[in-house]
Coordinates of C-alpha atoms in Angstrom, one line a residue:
X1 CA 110.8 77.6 64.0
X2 CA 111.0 81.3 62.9
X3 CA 110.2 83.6 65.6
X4 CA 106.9 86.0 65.8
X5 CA 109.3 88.9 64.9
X6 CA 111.3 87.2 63.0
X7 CA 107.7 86.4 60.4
X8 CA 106.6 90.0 60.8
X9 CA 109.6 92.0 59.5
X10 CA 110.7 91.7 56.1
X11 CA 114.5 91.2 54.7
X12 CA 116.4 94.9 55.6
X13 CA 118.4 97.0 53.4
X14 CA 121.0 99.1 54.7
X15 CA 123.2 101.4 53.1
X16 CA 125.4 101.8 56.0
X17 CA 128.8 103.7 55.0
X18 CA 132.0 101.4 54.2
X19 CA 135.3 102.8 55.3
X20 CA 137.7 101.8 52.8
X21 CA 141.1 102.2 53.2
X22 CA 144.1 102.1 50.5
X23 CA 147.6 101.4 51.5
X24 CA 150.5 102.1 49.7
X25 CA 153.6 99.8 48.7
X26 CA 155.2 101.6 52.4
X27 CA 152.5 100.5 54.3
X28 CA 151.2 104.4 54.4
X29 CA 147.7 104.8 53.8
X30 CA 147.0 107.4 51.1
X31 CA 144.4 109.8 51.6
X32 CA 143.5 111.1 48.5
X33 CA 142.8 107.8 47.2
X34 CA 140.7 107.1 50.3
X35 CA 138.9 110.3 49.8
X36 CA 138.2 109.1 46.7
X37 CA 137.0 106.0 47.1
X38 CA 134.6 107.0 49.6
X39 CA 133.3 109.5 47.4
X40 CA 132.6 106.9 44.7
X41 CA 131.1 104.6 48.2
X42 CA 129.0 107.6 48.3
X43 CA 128.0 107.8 45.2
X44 CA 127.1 104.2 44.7
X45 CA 124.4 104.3 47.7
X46 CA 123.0 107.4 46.6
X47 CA 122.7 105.7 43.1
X48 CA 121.0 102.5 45.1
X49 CA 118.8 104.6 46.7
X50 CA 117.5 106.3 43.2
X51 CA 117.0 102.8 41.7
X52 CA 115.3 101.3 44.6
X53 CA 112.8 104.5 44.2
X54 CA 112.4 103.6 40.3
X55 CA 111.9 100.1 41.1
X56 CA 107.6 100.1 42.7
X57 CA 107.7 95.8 42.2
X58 CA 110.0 95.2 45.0
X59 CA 108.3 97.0 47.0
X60 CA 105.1 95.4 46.3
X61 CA 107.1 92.4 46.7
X62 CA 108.1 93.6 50.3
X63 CA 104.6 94.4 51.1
X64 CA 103.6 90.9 50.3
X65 CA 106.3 89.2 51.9
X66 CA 105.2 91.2 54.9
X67 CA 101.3 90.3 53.8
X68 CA 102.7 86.4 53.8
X69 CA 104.9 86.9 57.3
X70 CA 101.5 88.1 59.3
X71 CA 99.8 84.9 57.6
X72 CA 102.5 82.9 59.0
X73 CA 102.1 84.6 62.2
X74 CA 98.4 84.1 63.1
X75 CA 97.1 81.5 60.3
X76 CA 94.0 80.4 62.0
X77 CA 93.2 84.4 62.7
X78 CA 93.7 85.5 59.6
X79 CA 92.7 82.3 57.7
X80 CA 88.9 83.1 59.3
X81 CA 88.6 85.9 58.8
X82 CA 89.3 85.6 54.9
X83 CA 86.6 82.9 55.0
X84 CA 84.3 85.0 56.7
X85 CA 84.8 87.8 54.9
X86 CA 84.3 85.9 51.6
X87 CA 80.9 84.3 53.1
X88 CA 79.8 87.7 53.7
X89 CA 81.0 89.0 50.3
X90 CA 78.7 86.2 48.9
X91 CA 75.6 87.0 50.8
X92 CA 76.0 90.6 50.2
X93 CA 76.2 89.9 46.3
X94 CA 73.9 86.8 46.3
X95 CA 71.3 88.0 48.8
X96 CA 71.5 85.1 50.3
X97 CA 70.3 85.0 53.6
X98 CA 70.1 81.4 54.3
X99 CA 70.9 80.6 57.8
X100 CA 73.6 78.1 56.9
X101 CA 76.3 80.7 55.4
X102 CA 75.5 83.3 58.1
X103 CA 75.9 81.0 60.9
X104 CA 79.2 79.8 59.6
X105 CA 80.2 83.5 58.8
X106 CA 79.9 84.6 62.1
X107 CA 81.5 81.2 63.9
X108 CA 84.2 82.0 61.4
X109 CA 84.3 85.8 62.8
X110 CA 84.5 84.6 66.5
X111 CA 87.4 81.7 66.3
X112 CA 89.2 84.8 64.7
X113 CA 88.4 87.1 68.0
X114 CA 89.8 84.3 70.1
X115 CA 92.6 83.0 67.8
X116 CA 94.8 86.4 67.8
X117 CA 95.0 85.6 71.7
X118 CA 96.3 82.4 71.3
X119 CA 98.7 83.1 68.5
X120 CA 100.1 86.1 70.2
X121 CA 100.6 84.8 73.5
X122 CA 101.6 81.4 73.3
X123 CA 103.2 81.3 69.3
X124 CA 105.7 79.1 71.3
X125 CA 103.6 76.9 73.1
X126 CA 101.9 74.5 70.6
X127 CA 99.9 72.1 73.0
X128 CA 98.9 75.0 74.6
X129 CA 97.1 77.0 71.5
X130 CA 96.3 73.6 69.8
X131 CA 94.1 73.2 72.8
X132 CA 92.8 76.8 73.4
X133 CA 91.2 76.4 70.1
X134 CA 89.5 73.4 70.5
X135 CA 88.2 75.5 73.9
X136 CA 87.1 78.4 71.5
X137 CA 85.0 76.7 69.3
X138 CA 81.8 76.3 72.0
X139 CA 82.2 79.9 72.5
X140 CA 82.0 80.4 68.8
X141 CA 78.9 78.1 68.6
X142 CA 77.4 79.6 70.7
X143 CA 78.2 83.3 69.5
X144 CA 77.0 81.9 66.4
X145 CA 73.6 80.9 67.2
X146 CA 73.1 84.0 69.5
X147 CA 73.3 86.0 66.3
X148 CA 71.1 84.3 64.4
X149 CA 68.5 82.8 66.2
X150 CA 65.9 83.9 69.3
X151 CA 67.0 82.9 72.5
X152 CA 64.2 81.3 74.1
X153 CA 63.0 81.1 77.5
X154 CA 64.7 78.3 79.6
X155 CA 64.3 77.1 82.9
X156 CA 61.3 80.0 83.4
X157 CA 64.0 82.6 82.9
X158 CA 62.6 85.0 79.5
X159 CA 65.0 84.9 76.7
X160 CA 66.0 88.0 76.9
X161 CA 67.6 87.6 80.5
X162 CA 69.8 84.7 78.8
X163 CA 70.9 86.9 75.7
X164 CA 71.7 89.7 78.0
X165 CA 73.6 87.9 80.4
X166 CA 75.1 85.8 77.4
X167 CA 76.0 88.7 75.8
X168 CA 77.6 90.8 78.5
X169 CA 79.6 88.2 79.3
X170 CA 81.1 88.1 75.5
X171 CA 81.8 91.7 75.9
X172 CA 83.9 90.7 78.7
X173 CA 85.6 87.9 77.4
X174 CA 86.8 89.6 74.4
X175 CA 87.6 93.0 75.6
X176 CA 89.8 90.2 78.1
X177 CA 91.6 88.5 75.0
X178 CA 92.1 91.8 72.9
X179 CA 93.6 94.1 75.7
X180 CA 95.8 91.1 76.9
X181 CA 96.9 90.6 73.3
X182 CA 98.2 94.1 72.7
X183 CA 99.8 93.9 75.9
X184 CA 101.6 91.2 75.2
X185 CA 102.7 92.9 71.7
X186 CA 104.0 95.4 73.5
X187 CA 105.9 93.6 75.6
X188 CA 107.2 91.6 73.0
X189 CA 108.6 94.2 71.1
X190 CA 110.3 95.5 74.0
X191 CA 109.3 99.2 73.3
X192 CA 108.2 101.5 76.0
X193 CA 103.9 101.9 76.1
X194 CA 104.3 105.4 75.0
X195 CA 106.2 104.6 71.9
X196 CA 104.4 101.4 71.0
X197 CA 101.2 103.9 70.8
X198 CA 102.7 106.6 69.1
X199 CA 104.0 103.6 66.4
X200 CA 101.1 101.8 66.1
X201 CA 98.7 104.9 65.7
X202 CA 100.9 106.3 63.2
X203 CA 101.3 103.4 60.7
X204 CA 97.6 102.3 61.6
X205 CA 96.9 105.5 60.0
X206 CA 99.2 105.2 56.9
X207 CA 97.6 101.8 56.6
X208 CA 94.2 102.8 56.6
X209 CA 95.2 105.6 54.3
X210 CA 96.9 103.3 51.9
X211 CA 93.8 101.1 51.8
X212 CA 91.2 103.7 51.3
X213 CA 93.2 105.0 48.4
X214 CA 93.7 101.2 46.8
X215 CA 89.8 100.3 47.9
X216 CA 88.6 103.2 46.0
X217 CA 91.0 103.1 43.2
X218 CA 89.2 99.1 42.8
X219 CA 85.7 100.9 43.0
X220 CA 86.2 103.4 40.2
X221 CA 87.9 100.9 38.1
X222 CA 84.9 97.9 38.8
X223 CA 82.6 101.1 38.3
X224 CA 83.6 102.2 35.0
X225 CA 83.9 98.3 33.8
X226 CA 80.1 97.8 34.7
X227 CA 78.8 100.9 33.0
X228 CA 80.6 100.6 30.2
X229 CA 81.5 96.8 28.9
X230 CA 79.7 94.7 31.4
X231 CA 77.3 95.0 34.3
X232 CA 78.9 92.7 36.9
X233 CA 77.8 94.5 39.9
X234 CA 80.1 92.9 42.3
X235 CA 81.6 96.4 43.9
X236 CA 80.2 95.6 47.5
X237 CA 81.4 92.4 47.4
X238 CA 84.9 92.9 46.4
X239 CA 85.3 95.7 48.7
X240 CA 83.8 93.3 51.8
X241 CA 86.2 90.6 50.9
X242 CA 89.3 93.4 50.2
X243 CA 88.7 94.3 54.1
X244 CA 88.7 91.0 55.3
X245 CA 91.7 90.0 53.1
X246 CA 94.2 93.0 52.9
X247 CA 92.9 95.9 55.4
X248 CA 92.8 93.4 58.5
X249 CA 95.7 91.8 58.1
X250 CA 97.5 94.9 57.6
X251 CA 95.7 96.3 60.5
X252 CA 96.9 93.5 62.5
X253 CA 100.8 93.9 61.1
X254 CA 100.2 97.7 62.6
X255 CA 99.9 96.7 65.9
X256 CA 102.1 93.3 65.9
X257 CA 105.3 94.0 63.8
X258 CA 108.0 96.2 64.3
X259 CA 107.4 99.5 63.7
X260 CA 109.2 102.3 61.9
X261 CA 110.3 105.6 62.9
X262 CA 107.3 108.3 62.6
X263 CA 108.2 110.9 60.1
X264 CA 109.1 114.7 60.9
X265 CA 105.3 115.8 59.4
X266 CA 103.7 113.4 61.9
X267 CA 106.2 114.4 64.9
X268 CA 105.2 118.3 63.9
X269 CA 101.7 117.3 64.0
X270 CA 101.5 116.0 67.4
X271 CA 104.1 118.2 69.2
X272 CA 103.3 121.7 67.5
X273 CA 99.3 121.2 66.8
X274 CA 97.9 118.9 68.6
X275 CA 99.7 119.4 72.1
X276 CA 99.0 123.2 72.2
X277 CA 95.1 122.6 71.4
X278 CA 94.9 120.3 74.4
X279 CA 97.2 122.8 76.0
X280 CA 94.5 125.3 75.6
X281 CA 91.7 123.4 76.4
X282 CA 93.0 122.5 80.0
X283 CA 93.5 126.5 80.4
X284 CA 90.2 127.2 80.0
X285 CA 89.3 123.9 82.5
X286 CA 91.2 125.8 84.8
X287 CA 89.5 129.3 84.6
X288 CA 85.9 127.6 84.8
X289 CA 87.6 126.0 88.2
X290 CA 88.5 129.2 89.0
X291 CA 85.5 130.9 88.2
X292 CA 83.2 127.9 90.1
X293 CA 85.5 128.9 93.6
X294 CA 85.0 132.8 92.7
X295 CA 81.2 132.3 92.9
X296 CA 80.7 129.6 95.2
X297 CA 79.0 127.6 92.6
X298 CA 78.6 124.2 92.2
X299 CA 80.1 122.4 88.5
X300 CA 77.2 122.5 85.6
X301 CA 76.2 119.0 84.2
X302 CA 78.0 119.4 80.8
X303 CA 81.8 120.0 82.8
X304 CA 81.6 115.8 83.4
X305 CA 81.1 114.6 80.0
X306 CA 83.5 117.1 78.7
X307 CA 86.8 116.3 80.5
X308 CA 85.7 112.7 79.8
X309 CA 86.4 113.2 76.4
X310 CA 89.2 115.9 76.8
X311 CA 90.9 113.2 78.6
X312 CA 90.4 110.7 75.9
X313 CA 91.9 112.8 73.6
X314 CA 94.7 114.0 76.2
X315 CA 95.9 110.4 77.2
X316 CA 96.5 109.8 73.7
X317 CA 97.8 113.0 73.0
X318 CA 100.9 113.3 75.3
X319 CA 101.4 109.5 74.9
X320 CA 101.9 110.0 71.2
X321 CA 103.8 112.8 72.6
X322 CA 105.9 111.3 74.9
X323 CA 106.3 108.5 72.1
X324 CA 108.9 110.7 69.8
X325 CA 111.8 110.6 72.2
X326 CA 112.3 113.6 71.5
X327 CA 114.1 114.5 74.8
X328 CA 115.5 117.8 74.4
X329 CA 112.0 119.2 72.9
X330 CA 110.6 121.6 75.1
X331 CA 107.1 120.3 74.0
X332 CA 108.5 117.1 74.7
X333 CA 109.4 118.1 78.3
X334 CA 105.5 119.7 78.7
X335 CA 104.0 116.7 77.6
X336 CA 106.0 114.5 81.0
X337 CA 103.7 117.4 83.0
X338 CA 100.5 117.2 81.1
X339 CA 98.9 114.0 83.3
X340 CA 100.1 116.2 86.7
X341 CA 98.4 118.9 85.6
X342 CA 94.9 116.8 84.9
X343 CA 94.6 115.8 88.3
X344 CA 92.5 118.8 89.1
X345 CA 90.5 117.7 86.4
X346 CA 89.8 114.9 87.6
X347 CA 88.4 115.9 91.1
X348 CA 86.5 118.3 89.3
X349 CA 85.0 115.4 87.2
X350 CA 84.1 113.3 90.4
X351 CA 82.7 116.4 92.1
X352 CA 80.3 117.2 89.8
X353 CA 79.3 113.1 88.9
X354 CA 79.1 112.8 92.9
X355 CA 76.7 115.8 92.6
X356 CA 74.1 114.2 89.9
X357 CA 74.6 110.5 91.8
X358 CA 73.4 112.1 94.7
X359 CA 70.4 113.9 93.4
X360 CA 69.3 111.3 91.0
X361 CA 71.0 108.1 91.8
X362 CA 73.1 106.5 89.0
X363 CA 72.1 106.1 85.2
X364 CA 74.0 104.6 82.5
X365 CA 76.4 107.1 82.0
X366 CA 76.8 108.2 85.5
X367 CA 78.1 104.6 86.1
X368 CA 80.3 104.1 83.4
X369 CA 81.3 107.7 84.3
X370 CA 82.1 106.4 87.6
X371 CA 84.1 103.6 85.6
X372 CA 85.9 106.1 83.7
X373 CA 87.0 108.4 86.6
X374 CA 88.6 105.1 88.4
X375 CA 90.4 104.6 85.4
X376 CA 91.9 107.8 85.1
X377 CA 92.9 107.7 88.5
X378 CA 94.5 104.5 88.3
X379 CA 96.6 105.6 85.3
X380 CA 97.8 108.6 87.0
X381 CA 99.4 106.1 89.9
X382 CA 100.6 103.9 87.0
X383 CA 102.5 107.0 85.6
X384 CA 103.6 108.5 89.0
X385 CA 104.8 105.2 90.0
X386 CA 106.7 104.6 86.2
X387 CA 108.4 108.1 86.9
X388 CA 110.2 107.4 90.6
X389 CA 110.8 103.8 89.5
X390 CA 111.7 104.3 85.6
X391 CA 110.1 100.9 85.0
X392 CA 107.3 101.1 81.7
X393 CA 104.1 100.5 84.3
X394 CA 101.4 102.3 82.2
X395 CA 101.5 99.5 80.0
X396 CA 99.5 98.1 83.0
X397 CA 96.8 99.9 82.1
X398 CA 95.6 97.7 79.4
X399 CA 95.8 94.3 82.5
X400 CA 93.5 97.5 84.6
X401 CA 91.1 97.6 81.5
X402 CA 90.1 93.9 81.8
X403 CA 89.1 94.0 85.3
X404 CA 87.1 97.3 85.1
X405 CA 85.3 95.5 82.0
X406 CA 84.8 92.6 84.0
X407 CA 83.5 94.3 87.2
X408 CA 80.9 96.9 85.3
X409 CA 79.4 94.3 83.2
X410 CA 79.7 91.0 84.4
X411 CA 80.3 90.6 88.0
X412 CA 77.0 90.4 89.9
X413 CA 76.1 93.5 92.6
X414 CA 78.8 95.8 91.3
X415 CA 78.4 95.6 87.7
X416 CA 76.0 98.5 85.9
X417 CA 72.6 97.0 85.7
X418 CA 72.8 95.9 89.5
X419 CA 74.2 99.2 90.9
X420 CA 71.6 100.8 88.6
X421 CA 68.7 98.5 89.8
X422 CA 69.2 99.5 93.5
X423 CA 70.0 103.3 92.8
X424 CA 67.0 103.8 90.9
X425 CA 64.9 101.6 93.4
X426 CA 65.8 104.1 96.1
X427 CA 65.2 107.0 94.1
X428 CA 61.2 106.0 93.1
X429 CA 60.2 104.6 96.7
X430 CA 60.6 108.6 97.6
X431 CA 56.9 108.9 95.9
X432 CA 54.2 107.5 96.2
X433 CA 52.5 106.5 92.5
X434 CA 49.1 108.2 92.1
X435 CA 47.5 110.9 89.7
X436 CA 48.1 113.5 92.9
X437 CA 51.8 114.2 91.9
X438 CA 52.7 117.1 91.1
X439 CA 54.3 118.3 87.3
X440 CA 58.3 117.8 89.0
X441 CA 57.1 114.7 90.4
X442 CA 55.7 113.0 87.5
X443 CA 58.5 113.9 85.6
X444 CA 61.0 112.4 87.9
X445 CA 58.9 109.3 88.3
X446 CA 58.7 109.2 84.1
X447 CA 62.1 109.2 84.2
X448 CA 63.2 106.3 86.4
X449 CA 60.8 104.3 84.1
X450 CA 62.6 104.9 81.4
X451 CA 65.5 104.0 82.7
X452 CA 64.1 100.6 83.8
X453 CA 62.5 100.3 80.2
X454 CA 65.7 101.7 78.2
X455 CA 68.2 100.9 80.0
X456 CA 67.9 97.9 82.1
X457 CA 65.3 96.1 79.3
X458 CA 63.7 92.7 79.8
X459 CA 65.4 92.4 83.8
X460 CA 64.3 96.6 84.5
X461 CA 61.0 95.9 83.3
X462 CA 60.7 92.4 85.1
X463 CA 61.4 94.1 88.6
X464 CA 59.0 97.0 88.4
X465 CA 56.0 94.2 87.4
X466 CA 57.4 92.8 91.2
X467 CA 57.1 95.7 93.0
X468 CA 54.3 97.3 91.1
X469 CA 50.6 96.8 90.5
X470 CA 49.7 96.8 87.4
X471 CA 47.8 100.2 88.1
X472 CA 50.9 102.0 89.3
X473 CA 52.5 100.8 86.4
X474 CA 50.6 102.0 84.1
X475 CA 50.1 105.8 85.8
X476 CA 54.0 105.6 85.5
X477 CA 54.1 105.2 81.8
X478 CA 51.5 107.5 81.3
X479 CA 53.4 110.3 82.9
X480 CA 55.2 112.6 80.1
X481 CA 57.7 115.3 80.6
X482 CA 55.3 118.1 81.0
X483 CA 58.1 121.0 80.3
X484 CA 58.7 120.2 77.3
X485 CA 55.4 120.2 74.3
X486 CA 57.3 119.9 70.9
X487 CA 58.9 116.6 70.1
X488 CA 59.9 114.3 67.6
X489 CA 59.9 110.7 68.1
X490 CA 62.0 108.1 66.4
X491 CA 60.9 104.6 66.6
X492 CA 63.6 101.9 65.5
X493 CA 61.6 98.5 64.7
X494 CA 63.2 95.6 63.8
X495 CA 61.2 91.8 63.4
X496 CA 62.4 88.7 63.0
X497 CA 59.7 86.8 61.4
X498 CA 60.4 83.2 60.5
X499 CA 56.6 82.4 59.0
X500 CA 54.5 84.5 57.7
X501 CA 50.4 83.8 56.5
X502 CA 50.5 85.1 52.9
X503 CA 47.5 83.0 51.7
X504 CA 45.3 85.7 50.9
X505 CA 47.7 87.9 49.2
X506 CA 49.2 86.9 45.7
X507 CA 52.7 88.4 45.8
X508 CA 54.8 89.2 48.7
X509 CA 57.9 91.7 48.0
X510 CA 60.7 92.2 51.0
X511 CA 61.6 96.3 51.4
X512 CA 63.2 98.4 53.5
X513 CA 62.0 100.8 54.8
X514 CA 62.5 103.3 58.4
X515 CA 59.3 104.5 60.4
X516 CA 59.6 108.0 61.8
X517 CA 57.0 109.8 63.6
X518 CA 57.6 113.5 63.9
X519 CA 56.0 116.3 65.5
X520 CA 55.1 114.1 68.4
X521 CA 53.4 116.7 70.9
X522 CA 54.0 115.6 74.8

């Protein structure tokens, strides 16, 4: 049996250079001839090299050889995915919203979520993945039916308690499968963490440019056809089922199959724009730290969520970076000192999150804040550690990734609706609920409703009515956020209604349509 690398790369061409060598009737070699002759060796692969640019067929041949190698690879991935891309292609054009086709759509989408696990990591090992799918396909019942139908209450627990909890723990599970599947990839392909990003960004982003060119090439062309021979329609459709068939597989060839070398522009790109603008940014982090210590100040609520991000763009940033090999470069070498120098960053980050945790307790953001800032730190011992010991270790990151997942949403007292729960139960049992607060008061107390209603849902709302009369309750939602009078208000309704009394009416017509109340004074 071929291997998984072995299906993913195509047949190579080389034009390696031949020495050839002629000899004389002495036994001398002569080097004019041999001169010569590797001048017309020359000659011969520069003229290959012109014909296999005149000749666009076999490279669409290569492409689908590599299209049929990824099929080979991960057949019950791909092979679902097709199917439910064409089920969806057939609804969209149809408007068929029966149940039947959109329940098997979506099982179809799930077995393909849990499939690229099992053909990744155990291609070798077919008991093994024969009997991880038969495992798969509860969970994809079940994923199935939770996105189609209403969970109902069971066992005196509301429905949306079990959807929540169901659904949190399919986050889990799949971030799980995903994150271990690239890890293995890398592995697999035996490339350092840093290249296998820079790689697989850098032909995920040819791909995708590829595809948006040939999707909207298809477009225009169907387009044109309808308006002038026949009106087909079909445009949606096609492009649904092109996705499914052509951009995901190639997607998935992006970050399973060997890679090639990134071209000089992209190289260019990263080292000489992108580096210096992150650069720059951490400069001016480092004069607000220094102009926080100057004052005496304390860090403004906006510092937290913006080295978030500036270290979501940075870790990819000096990883693609650090993914050239470009050794001798200095902005290779400045890139190997970029995570050392974000560790300030970083305590600046949990200083001023520590701040707003204390003051307020935690929110959504301040937890997965909180989530983020373990994360960082983690890498940075993954990277330390990978420099003294020369082993790849950041690559561990991704194994990291599955436990933080699993801890903030799924394991009980730590994950983010418990912490929540009990933060923002402390923080409300410092007032007492009357029409005697004062304007600050009522806003804060506003404010920890909404998180309970907003935030937490079905379980926040189910706690306050335990805690609560009904009276306090409603003073609570009656507060409003006094400082502020002109508002607009955007309300998102969506119904699911199975039967519907139309006997007094004579025609019923489905729209859409978006409700949007503005000017909403406080």
């Amino acid at each position: 049996m071929a291997s998984v690398d072995e299906e993913l790369t195509g047949p190579e061409i080389t034009n390696d250079p031949v020495t050839v060598q002629t000899v004389s009737a002495a036994g001398e070699t002569d080097p004019e001839a041999e001169t010569a002759v590797s001048a017309k060796a020359e000659s011969s692969v520069n003229e290959s090299e012109v014909r296999n640019r005149l000749r666009p067929l076999d490279r669409i041949k290569t492409g689908m050889s590599m299209l049929a190698g990824i099929f080979r690879a991960y057949p019950v991935t791909l092979g679902a995915l097709v199917l439910a891309s064409l089920l969806a292609a057939i609804i969209f054009e149809t408007d068929d919203h029966s149940m039947l086709l959109t329940r098997i759509a979506c099982f179809l989408a799930a077995m393909a979520g849990q499939a690229v696990f099992l053909e990744e990591c155990f291609k070798d090992k077919r008991k093994i993945r024969i009997s991880g799918y038969i495992l798969s396909i509860p969970f994809a019942v079940l994923y199935s039916y939770m996105t189609t139908e209403t969970i109902k209450s069971h066992f005196g627990i509301p429905g949306e308690i079990i959807e929540d909890v169901i659904g949190r723990f399919y986050i889990t599970y799949a971030a799980g499968l995903w994150l271990a599947a690239i890890y293995h990839m890398c592995r697999r392909l035996k490339y350092r963490f840093e290249e296998y990003c820079q790689k697989t960004f850098t032909s995920v982003i040819k791909t995708s440019i590829i595809y948006g060119l040939f999707a909207a090439g298809i477009a225009v062309i169907m387009f044109i056809f309808n308006e002038l021979i026949y009106d087909a329609g079909m445009i949606g459709g096609v492009e649904i089922f092109l996705a499914g068939g052509i951009y995901a597989p190639a997607l998935l060839f992006s970050f399973a199959g060997k890679k090639e070398k990134s071209g000089r522009f992209g190289r260019i790109c990263i080292l000489y724009a992108l580096e210096p603008m992150l650069i720059i940014a951490m400069a001016i982090i480092y004069l607000y730290m220094f102009k926080i210590f100057a004052a005496s100040g304390s860090p403004s609520n906006s510092v937290f969520s913006i080295i978030s991000f500036l270290f979501l763009a940075g870790v990819l940033i000096w990883t693609l970076a650090l993914g050239t090999d470009e050794r001798t470069n200095a902005m290779y070498k400045i890139a190997m000192i970029l995570p050392y120098a974000f560790i300030p960053c970083i305590a600046l980050q949990a200083w001023s999150v520590t701040l707003r945790i204390s003051q307020y307790g935690y929110t959504m953001s301040r937890y997965f804040g909180v989530a983020l800032i373990i994360t960082e730190i983690i890498y940075m011992i993954l990277y330390i550690l990978s420099k003294i010991t020369g082993r790849d270790m950041v690559s561990y990151i991704l194994l990291t990734g599955i436990v933080i997942c699993a801890a903030a949403v799924l394991i009980p007292w730590i994950n983010y609706e418990d912490t929540i729960i009990r933060s923002q139960l402390k923080q409300l049992e410092k007032y007492t609920i009357s029409e005697d607060l004062d304007r600050h008061e009522r806003n804060a107390v506003r404010s920890i409703y909404d998180i309970f209603q907003y935030d937490l849902g079905c379980r926040g709302m189910e706690i306050l009515k335990k805690r609560y009369s009904a009276e306090e309750l409603d003073i609570m939602s009656r507060y409003t956020y006094a400082d502020y009078e002109d508002r607009t208000k955007y309300v998102d309704i969506e119904a699911d209604a199975k039967n519907i009394d139309v006997s007094n009416y004579l025609t019923m017509t489905r729209v859409e349509g978006r409700i949007a109340d503005e000017a909403d004074s406080a």
